[in-house]
XYZ file of C-alpha atoms in Angstrom:
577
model
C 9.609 7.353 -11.478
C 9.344 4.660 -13.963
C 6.889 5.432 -16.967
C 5.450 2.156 -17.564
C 3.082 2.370 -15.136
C 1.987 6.442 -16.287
C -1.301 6.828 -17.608
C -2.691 9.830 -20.073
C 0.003 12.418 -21.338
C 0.701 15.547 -20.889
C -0.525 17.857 -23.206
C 1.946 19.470 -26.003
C 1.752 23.478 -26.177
C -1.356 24.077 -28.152
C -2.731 20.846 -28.819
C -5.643 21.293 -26.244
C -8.499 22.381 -28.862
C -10.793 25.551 -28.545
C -13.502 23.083 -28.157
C -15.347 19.937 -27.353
C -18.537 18.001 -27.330
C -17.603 17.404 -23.451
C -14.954 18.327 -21.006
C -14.570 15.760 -17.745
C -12.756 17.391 -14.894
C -10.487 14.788 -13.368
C -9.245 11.137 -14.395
C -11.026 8.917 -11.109
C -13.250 6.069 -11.887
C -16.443 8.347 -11.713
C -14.800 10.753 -14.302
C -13.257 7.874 -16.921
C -16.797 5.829 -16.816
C -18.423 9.673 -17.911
C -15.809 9.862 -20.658
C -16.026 6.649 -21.810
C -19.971 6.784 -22.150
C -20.323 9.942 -23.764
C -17.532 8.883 -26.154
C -19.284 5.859 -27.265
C -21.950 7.501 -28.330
C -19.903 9.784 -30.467
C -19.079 12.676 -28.176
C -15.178 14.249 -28.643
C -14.049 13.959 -24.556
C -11.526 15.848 -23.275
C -10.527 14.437 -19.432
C -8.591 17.124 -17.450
C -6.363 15.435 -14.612
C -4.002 17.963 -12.581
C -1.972 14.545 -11.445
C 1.058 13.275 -13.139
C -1.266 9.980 -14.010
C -4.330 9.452 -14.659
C -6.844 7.256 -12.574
C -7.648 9.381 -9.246
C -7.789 6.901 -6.364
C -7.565 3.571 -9.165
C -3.743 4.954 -10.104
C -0.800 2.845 -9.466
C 2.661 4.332 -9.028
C 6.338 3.275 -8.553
C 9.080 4.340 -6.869
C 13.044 2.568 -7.006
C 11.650 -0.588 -8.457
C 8.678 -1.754 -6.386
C 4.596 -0.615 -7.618
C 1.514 0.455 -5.357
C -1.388 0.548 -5.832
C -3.631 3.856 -4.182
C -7.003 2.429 -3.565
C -8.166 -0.530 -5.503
C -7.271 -3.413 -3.383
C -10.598 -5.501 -4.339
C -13.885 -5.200 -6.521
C -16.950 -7.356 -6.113
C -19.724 -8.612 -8.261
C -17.545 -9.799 -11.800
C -18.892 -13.136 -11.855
C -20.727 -13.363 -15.147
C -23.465 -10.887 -16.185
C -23.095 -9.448 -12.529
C -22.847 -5.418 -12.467
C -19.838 -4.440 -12.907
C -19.011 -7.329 -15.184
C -21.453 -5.612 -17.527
C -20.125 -2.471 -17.096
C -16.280 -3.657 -17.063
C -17.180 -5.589 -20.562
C -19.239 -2.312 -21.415
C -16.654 0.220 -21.258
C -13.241 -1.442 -21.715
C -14.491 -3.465 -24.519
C -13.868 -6.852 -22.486
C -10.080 -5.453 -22.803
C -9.595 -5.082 -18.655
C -9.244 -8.448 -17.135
C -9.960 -9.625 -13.425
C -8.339 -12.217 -11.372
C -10.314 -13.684 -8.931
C -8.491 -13.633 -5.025
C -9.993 -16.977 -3.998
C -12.294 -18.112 -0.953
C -11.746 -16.144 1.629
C -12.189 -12.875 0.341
C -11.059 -11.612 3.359
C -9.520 -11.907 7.267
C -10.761 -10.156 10.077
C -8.580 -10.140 13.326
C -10.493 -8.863 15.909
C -9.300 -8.454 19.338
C -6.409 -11.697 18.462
C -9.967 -13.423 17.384
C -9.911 -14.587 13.691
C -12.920 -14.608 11.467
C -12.505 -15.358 7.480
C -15.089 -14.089 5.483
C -16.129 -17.005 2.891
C -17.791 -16.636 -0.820
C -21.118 -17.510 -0.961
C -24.173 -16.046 1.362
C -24.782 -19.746 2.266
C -21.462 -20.688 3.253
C -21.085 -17.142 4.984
C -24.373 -17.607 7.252
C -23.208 -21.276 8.100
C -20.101 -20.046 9.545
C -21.619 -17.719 11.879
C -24.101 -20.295 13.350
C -21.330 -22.663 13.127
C -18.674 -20.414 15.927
C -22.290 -18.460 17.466
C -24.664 -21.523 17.916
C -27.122 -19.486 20.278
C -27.470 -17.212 17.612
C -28.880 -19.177 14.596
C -31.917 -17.288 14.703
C -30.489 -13.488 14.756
C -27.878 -14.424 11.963
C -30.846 -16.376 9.335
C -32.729 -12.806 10.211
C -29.939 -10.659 9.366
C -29.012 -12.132 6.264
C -32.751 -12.083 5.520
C -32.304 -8.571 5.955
C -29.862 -8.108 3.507
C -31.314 -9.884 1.087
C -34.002 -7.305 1.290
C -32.230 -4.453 0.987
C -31.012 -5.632 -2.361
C -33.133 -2.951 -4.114
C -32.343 0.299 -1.773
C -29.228 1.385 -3.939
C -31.041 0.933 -7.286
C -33.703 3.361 -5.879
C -31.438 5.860 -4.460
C -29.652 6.053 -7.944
C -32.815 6.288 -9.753
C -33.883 9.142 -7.256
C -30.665 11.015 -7.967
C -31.701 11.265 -11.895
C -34.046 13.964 -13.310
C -37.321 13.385 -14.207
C -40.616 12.395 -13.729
C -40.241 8.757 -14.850
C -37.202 8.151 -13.157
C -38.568 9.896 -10.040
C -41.886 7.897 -10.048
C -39.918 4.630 -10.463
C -37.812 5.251 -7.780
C -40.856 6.297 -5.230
C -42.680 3.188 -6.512
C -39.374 0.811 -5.854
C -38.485 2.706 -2.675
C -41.999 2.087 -1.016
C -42.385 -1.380 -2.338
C -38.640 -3.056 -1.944
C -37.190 -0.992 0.717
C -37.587 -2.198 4.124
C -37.438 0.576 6.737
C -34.378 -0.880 8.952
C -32.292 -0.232 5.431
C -31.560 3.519 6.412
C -32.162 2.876 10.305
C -28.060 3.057 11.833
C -26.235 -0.304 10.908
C -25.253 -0.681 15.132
C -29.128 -0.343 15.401
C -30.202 -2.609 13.547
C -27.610 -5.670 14.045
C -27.834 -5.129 18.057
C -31.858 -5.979 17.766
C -31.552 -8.925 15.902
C -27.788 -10.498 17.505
C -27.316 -10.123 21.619
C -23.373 -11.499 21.600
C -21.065 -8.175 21.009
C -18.198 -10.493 19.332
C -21.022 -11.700 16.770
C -22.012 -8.050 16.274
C -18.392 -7.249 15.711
C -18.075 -9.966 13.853
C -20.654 -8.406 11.256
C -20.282 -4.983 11.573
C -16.184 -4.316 11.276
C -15.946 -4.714 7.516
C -18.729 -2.102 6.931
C -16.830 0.582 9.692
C -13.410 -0.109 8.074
C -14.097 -0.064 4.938
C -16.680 2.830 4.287
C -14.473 4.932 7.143
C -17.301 5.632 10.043
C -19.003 4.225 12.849
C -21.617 1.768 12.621
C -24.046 4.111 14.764
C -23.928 6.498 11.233
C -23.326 4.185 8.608
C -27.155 3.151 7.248
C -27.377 -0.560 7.302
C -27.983 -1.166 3.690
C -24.739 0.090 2.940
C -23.517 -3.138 5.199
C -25.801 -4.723 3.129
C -24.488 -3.742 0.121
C -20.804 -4.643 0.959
C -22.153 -8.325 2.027
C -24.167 -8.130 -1.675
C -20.979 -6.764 -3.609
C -18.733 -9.537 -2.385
C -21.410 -12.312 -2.449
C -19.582 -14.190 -5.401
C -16.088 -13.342 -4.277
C -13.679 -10.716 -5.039
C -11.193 -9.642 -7.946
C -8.571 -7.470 -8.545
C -7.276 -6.447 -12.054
C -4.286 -8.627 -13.975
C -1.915 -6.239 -14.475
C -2.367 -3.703 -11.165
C -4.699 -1.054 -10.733
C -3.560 0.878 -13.287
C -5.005 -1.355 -16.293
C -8.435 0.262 -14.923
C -7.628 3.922 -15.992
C -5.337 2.728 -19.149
C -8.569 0.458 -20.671
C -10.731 3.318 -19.737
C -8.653 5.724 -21.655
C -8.660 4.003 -25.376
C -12.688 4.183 -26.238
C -11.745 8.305 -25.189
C -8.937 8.361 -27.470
C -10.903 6.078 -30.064
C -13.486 8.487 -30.213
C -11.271 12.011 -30.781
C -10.778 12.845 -27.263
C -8.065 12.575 -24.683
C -7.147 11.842 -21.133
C -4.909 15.015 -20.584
C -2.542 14.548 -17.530
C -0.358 17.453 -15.391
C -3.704 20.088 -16.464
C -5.382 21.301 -13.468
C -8.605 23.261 -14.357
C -8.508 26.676 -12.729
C -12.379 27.260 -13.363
C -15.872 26.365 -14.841
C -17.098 29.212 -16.899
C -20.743 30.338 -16.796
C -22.526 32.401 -19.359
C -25.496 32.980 -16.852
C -26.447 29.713 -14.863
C -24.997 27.943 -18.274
C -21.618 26.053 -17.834
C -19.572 26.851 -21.415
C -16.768 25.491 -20.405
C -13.860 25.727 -18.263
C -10.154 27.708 -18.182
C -7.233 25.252 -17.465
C -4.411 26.718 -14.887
C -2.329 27.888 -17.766
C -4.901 30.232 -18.839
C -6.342 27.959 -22.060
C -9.743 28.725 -22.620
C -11.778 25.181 -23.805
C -15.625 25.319 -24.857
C -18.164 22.929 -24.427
C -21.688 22.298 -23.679
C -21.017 19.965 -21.403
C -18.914 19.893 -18.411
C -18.685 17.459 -15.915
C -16.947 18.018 -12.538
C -15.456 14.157 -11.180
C -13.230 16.014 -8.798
C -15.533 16.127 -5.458
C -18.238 18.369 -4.875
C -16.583 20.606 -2.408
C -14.062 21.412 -4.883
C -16.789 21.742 -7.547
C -19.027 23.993 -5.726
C -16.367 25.686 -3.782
C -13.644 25.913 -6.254
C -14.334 25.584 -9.536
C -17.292 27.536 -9.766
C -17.674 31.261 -9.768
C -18.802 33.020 -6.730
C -22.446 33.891 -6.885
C -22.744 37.572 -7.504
C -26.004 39.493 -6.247
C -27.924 39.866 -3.195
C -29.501 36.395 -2.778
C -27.451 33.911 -2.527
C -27.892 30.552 -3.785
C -28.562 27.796 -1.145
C -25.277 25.782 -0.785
C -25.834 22.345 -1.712
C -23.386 21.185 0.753
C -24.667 22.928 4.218
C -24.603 19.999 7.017
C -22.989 17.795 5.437
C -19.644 16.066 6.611
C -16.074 15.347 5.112
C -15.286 11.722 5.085
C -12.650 10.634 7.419
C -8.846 11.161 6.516
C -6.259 8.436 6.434
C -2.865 7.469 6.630
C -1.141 4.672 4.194
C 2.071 3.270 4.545
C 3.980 1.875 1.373
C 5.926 -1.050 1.563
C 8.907 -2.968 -0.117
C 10.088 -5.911 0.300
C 12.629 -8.109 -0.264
C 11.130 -11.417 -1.172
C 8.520 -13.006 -3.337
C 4.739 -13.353 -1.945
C 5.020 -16.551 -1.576
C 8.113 -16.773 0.316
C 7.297 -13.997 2.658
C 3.679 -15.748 3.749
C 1.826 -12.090 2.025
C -1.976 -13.300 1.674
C -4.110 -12.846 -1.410
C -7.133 -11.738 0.534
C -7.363 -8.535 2.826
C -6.384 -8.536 6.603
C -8.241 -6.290 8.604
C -7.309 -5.741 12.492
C -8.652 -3.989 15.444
C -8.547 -4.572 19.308
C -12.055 -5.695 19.279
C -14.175 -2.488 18.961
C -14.288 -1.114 15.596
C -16.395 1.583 16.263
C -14.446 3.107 19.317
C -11.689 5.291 17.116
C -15.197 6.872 15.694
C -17.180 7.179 17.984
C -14.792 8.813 20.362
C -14.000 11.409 17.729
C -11.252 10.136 16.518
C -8.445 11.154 19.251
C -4.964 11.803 18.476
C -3.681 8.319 19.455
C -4.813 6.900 16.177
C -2.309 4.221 16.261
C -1.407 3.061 19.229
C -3.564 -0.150 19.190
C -6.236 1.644 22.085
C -3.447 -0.079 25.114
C -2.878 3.318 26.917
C -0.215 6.126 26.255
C 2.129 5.983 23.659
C 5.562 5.811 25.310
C 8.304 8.630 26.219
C 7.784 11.698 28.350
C 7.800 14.659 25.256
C 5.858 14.018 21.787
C 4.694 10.547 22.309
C 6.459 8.184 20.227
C 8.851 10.861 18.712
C 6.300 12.812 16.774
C 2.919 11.988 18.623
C 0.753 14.199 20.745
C 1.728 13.288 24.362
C -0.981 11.087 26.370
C -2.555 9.710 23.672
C -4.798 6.956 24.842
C -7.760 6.462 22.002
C -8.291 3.662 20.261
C -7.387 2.952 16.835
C -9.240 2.944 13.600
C -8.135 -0.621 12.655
C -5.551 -1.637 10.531
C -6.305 -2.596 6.664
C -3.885 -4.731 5.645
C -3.739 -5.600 1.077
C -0.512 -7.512 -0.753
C -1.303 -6.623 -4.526
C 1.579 -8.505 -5.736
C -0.057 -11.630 -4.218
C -3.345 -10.581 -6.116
C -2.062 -9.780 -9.304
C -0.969 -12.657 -11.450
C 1.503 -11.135 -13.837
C 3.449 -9.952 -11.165
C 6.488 -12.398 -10.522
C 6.928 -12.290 -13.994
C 7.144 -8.360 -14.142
C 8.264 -7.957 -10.229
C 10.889 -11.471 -9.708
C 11.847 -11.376 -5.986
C 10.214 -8.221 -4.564
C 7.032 -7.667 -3.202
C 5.058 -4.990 -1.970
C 2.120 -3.962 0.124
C -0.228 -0.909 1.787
C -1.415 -0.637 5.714
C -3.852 1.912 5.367
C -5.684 3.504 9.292
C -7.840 6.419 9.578
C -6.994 9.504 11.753
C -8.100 12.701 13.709
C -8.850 15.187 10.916
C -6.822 17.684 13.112
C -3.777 15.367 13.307
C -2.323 16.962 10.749
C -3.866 20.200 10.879
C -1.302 22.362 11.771
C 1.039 21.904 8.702
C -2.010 22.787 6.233
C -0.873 24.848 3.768
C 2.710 23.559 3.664
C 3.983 22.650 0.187
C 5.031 19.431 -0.730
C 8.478 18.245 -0.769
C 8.572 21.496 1.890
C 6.746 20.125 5.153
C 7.609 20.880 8.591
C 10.409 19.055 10.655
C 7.280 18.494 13.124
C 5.947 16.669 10.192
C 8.367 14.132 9.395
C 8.777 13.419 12.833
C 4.836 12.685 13.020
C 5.651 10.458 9.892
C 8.171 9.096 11.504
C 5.982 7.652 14.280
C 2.980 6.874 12.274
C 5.357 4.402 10.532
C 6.828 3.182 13.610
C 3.442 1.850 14.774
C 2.053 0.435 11.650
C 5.719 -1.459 11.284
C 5.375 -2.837 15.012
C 2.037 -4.313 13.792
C 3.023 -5.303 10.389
C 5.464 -7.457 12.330
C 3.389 -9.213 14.994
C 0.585 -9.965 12.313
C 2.786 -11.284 9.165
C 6.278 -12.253 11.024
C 7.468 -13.375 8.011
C 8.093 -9.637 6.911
C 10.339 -8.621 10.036
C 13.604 -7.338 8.361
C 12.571 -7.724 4.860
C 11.215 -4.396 3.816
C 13.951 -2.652 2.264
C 11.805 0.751 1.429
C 8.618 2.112 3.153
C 6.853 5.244 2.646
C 4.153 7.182 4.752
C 0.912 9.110 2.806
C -0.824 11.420 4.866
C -4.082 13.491 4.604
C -1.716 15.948 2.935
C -0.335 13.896 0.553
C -3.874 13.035 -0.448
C -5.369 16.217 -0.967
C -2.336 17.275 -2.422
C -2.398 14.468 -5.103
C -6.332 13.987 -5.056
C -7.432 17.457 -4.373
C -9.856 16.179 -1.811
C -10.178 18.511 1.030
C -8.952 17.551 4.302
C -7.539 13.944 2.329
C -11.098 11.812 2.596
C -10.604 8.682 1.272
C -14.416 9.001 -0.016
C -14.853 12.298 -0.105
C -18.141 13.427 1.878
C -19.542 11.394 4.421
C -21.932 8.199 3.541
C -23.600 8.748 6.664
C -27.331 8.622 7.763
C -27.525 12.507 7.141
C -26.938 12.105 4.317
C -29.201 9.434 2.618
C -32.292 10.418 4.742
C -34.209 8.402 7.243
C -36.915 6.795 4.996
C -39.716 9.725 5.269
C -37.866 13.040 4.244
C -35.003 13.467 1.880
C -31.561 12.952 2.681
C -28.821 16.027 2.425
C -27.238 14.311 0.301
C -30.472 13.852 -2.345
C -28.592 17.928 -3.415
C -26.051 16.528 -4.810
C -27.716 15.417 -8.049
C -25.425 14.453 -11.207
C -27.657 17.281 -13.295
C -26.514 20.747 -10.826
C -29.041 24.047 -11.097
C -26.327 24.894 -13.825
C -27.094 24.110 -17.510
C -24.699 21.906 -19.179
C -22.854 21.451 -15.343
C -22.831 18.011 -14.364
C -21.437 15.665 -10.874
C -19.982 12.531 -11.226
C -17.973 10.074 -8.908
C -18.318 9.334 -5.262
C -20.424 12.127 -4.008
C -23.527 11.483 -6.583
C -24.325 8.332 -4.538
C -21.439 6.469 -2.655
C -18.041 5.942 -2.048
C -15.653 2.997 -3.009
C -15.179 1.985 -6.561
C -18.331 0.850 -7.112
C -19.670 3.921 -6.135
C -17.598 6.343 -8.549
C -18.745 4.136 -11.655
C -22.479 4.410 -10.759
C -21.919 7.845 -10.293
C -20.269 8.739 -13.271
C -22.914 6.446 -15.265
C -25.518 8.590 -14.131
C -23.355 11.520 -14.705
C -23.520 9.874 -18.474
C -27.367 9.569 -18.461
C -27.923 13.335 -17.365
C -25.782 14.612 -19.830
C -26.751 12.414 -22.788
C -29.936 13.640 -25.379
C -32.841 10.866 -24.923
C -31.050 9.164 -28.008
C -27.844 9.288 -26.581
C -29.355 7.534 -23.453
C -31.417 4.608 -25.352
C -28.411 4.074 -26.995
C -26.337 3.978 -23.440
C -28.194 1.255 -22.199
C -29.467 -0.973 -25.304
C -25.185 -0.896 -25.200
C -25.298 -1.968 -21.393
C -28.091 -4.399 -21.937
C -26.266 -5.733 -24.437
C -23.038 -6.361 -23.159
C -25.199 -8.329 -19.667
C -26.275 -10.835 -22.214
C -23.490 -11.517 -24.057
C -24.566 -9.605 -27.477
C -21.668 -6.935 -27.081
C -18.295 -6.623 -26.069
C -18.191 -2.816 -25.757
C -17.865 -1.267 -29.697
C -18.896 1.899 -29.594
C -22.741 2.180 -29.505
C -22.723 4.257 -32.828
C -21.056 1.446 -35.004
């Protein structure tokens, strides 16, 4: 494993202090954008990670020359003074830069039908009517739509923050810029204003394959969202995905804390229903008033904390809520530069037509098999597969970071790599659970084994360029994930972003529990399951995380910084200089 691409350090024996102002429990996106905002205001941070690097689902790693990314294959809205711009310039001091992947964004292949998804609302709208004439009036309405729904993820982050102000505020922008349809079932909604299924498709596949669900549970303004996040294009960092955790670490550092790497935390400690702190696997005891848990709320609630003791239990804040889905990704090297070998900069994205079929059919064990019938053979089907597996497949997400980043030819000359990511049956791999890694079952690797088969065979018909130039290929799994991640089952986004879960407009949603300030003192959530999944997601989350946990001057400070940094007045110093 080649260092240069490691991020935090391992802690020397003793140097972990008795105490700080704050303790963040793992290194993701959500947990880093905590750190960094308490530590501009002053606060000591010390970030736990039980990984070998730090960065959660933003880390990059390498392996006999070639580098992957683990998650980030694109982030929206960095055109000037756009969100997470600000925020970018905010917390990395302007130091993390973003190149821009070009128009289009990204390719949808759906059913052998190509659709390119181009920058600009206006330009985006113009191609639908252009290849779906009869449709001009459903596709002006459902971009109207969107364009309405612009305000529902403002006021479902300010009603996730304590509060009567912030509560109010989010009522009062809730009843007067949300339109109902925005929590109504995405499916729902697009089939009453579009009547051609390849149009709906058309819209709708993005949304299913990249939040990991089916349309008929996804919320529409979370479609709306994705078509809002990408509305000026998309970007990926210079330098891989591993520039985002390495900017994010320095303001910690600059401020007295640390991004520790290879410490798992064993427990939160309570004094009461006060957190005080938390005991690290080795048996270090570390104080603070603050703690904040970025590692998942399962593992939070589940793990980390203390069984309740007494006759009444305490109502679980996750009852009826569901896992995300789990997913396989594929590594690959290859031989070859991206330009030679064809590898686009934007996304491919491939299903046999029905995006929502792997989903709504539970997710059967075929996963892979491109939905054409039984996999082949007359024992395990394909060498490893369950036999007479006929479901559909989740789709195919296709990303080329070496043809996104610009720095690397120079750091990577004549190799190139890539990641097929597809989401399975949660019982796929269910019955090597509890195996150790590096120590699976020869049923396992077989199941590998065919998993990699089939995403090779596709790899191949869709970019034919790459037939017999990948020299090394690796498969993750759901294990591998919550191995690495600690995620349970290996969600990519840890608990389901479904309609459950945000509500249905006129009650609350079962998600609305999962505040960043817990019924614990001093015990806060941040990442993905405050508010939503993706990248965008963990940095809202662990900004609110940040607000909670701040005093009132801690917070004015927090955003007269933000504020700030949107008009150009600041390039992230810390707050307190």
């Amino acid at each position: 494993m080649t260092r240069g691409v490691l991020v935090g350090r391992r802690p020397a024996p003793g140097e972990v202090a008795d105490a700080y102002d704050a303790v963040v429990i793992g290194s993701g996106a959500g947990g880093l954008t905590t750190a960094v905002c308490l530590a501009r205001q002053g606060r000591r941070v010390a970030v736990f990670e039980q990984h070998y690097t730090a960065g959660g689902y933003t880390h990059a790693y390498r392996r006999r020359g070639w580098e992957w990314d683990v998650g980030i294959h694109y982030v929206g809205q960095l055109a000037p003074r756009e969100p997470v711009r600000v925020l970018s310039d905010y917390l990395t001091g302007g130091a993390l830069r973003w190149a821009p992947l070009g128009d289009p964004y990204d390719e949808y292949r759906l059913g052998g039908e190509v659709h390119r998804a181009p920058v600009g609302f206006d330009a985006y709208r113009a191609g639908l009517i252009a290849r779906f004439p009869a449709e001009r009036a459903g596709i002006e309405a459902l971009f109207r739509l969107i364009a309405r729904c612009r305000a529902t993820m403002p006021a479902l982050a300010l009603g996730r923050l304590s509060g009567p102000v912030a509560r109010r505020l989010a009522r009062l922008l809730r009843a007067a810029a949300v339109p109902p349809e925005a929590l109504r079932p995405a499916r729902e909604v697009v089939a009453g204003l579009v009547r051609d299924e390849r149009l709906r498709q058309a819209v709708l596949t993005p949304s299913v394959l990249l939040l990991a669900d089916s349309s008929s549970r996804l919320p529409f303004f979370l479609l709306a969202v994705l078509f809002e996040h990408f509305r000026t294009g998309a970007w990926y960092p210079v330098g891989g995905s591993a520039a985002i955790a390495r900017a994010l670490a320095e303001p910690v550092r600059a401020a007295g804390g640390e991004v520790f790497v290879r410490t798992p935390v064993a427990r939160i400690t309570l004094d009461g229903t006060r957190a005080t702190g938390v005991v690290l696997a080795d048996g270090t005891r570390v104080r603070a008033p603050v703690v904040v848990s970025a590692a998942g709320a399962h593992h939070t609630y589940r793990t980390l904390l203390p069984r309740p003791s007494g006759a009444a239990p305490e109502p679980d804040p996750l009852e009826g809520l569901r896992n995300g889905y789990p997913f396989v990704l594929l590594f690959l090297g290859l031989d070859g530069d991206p330009a030679e070998l064809g590898l686009p900069r934007h996304n491919l994205m491939v299903t046999d037509g029905d995006c929502d079929a792997f989903f709504d059919a539970g997710a059967g064990k075929g996963v892979l098999d491109g939905g054409t019938g039984p996999a082949p053979g007359g024992g395990p089907a394909g060498g490893g597969l369950p036999a007479g597996s006929a479901a559909p497949t989740s789709g195919l997400f296709l990303s080329f970071s070496c043809a996104k980043d610009p720095t690397w030819t120079a750091r990577h000359p004549g190799r190139s790599t890539g990641e097929i990511l597809a989401f399975v049956d949660p019982e796929l791999f269910a019955p090597f659970r509890g195996s150790r890694w590096r120590d699976r079952d020869p049923e396992y690797l077989a199941l590998k084994a065919a998993l990699t088969e089939r995403l090779l065979d596709r790899l191949y018909r869709e970019l034919p360029r790459t037939r017999g130039r990948v020299a090394y290929h690796e498969l993750g799994t759901p294990l591998t994930a919550e191995h690495f991640a600690g995620w349970p089952g290996g969600s990519l986004y840890g608990l389901a972003k479904d309609v459950a879960a945000f509500g249905d407009g006129h009650g609350p949603g079962l998600a609305d529990r999962l505040r960043p300030r817990t019924a614990h003192e001093g015990l806060y959530l941040s990442g993905q399951d405050v508010l939503a999944g993706g990248f965008m997601g963990a940095v809202t989350g662990g900004l609110l995380a940040a607000h909670e946990a701040l005093d009132r001057r801690g917070r004015a400070r927090l955003w007269t910084g933000l504020l700030a940094s949107a008009t150009g007045r600041s390039r992230g110093a810390s707050d307190l200089a």
